[in-house]
Amino acid sequence: MGKIKTHKASAKRFSVTANGKVKMFRASHRHNTGNKNAKRLRHLRSSDMVQGKMAENIKAMI
C-alpha cells in the first residue's frame, strides 16, 4: 500500500503543535474590518485549537 498524499489546502490552513494538537486561525479577519469593533478584531487575530473528531480528520489529511 502506498503513502497517503498530503492535502495541500488543509496543510496551508492548519498546523500540528508539538503536543499533537491542531492549531487553526480564525476566519472573518480579512475583509470588511471597518464594520467590526476593535474587541472582535483583537479576538480574531488569535489562533484556536480544533477539537474532537475534526482534529483527528485534519491530522490524517496533513
Coordinates of N, CA and C in Angstrom, one line a residue, residues 37-57:
N37 N -16.0 45.8 15.5 CA -15.4 46.6 16.6 C -14.0 46.0 17.0
A38 N -13.2 46.8 17.7 CA -11.8 46.5 18.0 C -11.7 45.2 18.8
K39 N -12.6 45.0 19.7 CA -12.6 43.8 20.6 C -12.7 42.5 19.7
R40 N -13.6 42.6 18.7 CA -13.9 41.5 17.9 C -12.6 41.2 17.0
L41 N -12.0 42.2 16.4 CA -10.8 42.1 15.6 C -9.7 41.5 16.4
R42 N -9.5 42.0 17.6 CA -8.5 41.5 18.5 C -8.6 40.0 18.8
H43 N -9.9 39.6 19.0 CA -10.2 38.2 19.2 C -9.9 37.3 18.0
L44 N -10.2 37.9 16.8 CA -10.0 37.1 15.6 C -8.5 37.0 15.2
R45 N -7.7 37.9 15.8 CA -6.2 37.8 15.5 C -5.6 36.5 16.1
S46 N -6.2 36.0 17.2 CA -5.6 34.9 17.9 C -5.9 33.6 17.2
S47 N -5.1 32.6 17.5 CA -5.4 31.3 16.9 C -6.2 30.5 17.9
D48 N -6.7 29.3 17.4 CA -7.5 28.5 18.3 C -7.2 27.0 18.0
M49 N -7.6 26.1 18.9 CA -7.3 24.7 18.7 C -8.6 24.0 18.1
V50 N -8.4 23.1 17.2 CA -9.5 22.3 16.7 C -9.8 21.2 17.7
Q51 N -11.1 20.9 18.0 CA -11.5 20.0 19.0 C -12.0 18.7 18.4
G52 N -11.9 17.6 19.1 CA -12.6 16.3 18.9 C -12.2 15.6 17.6
K53 N -13.3 15.0 17.0 CA -13.1 14.2 15.8 C -12.6 15.0 14.6
M54 N -12.9 16.3 14.6 CA -12.5 17.1 13.5 C -10.9 17.2 13.5
A55 N -10.3 17.3 14.6 CA -8.9 17.3 14.8 C -8.2 16.0 14.2
E56 N -8.8 14.9 14.5 CA -8.3 13.6 14.0 C -8.4 13.6 12.5
N57 N -9.5 14.1 11.9 CA -9.6 14.1 10.5 C -8.6 15.0 9.8

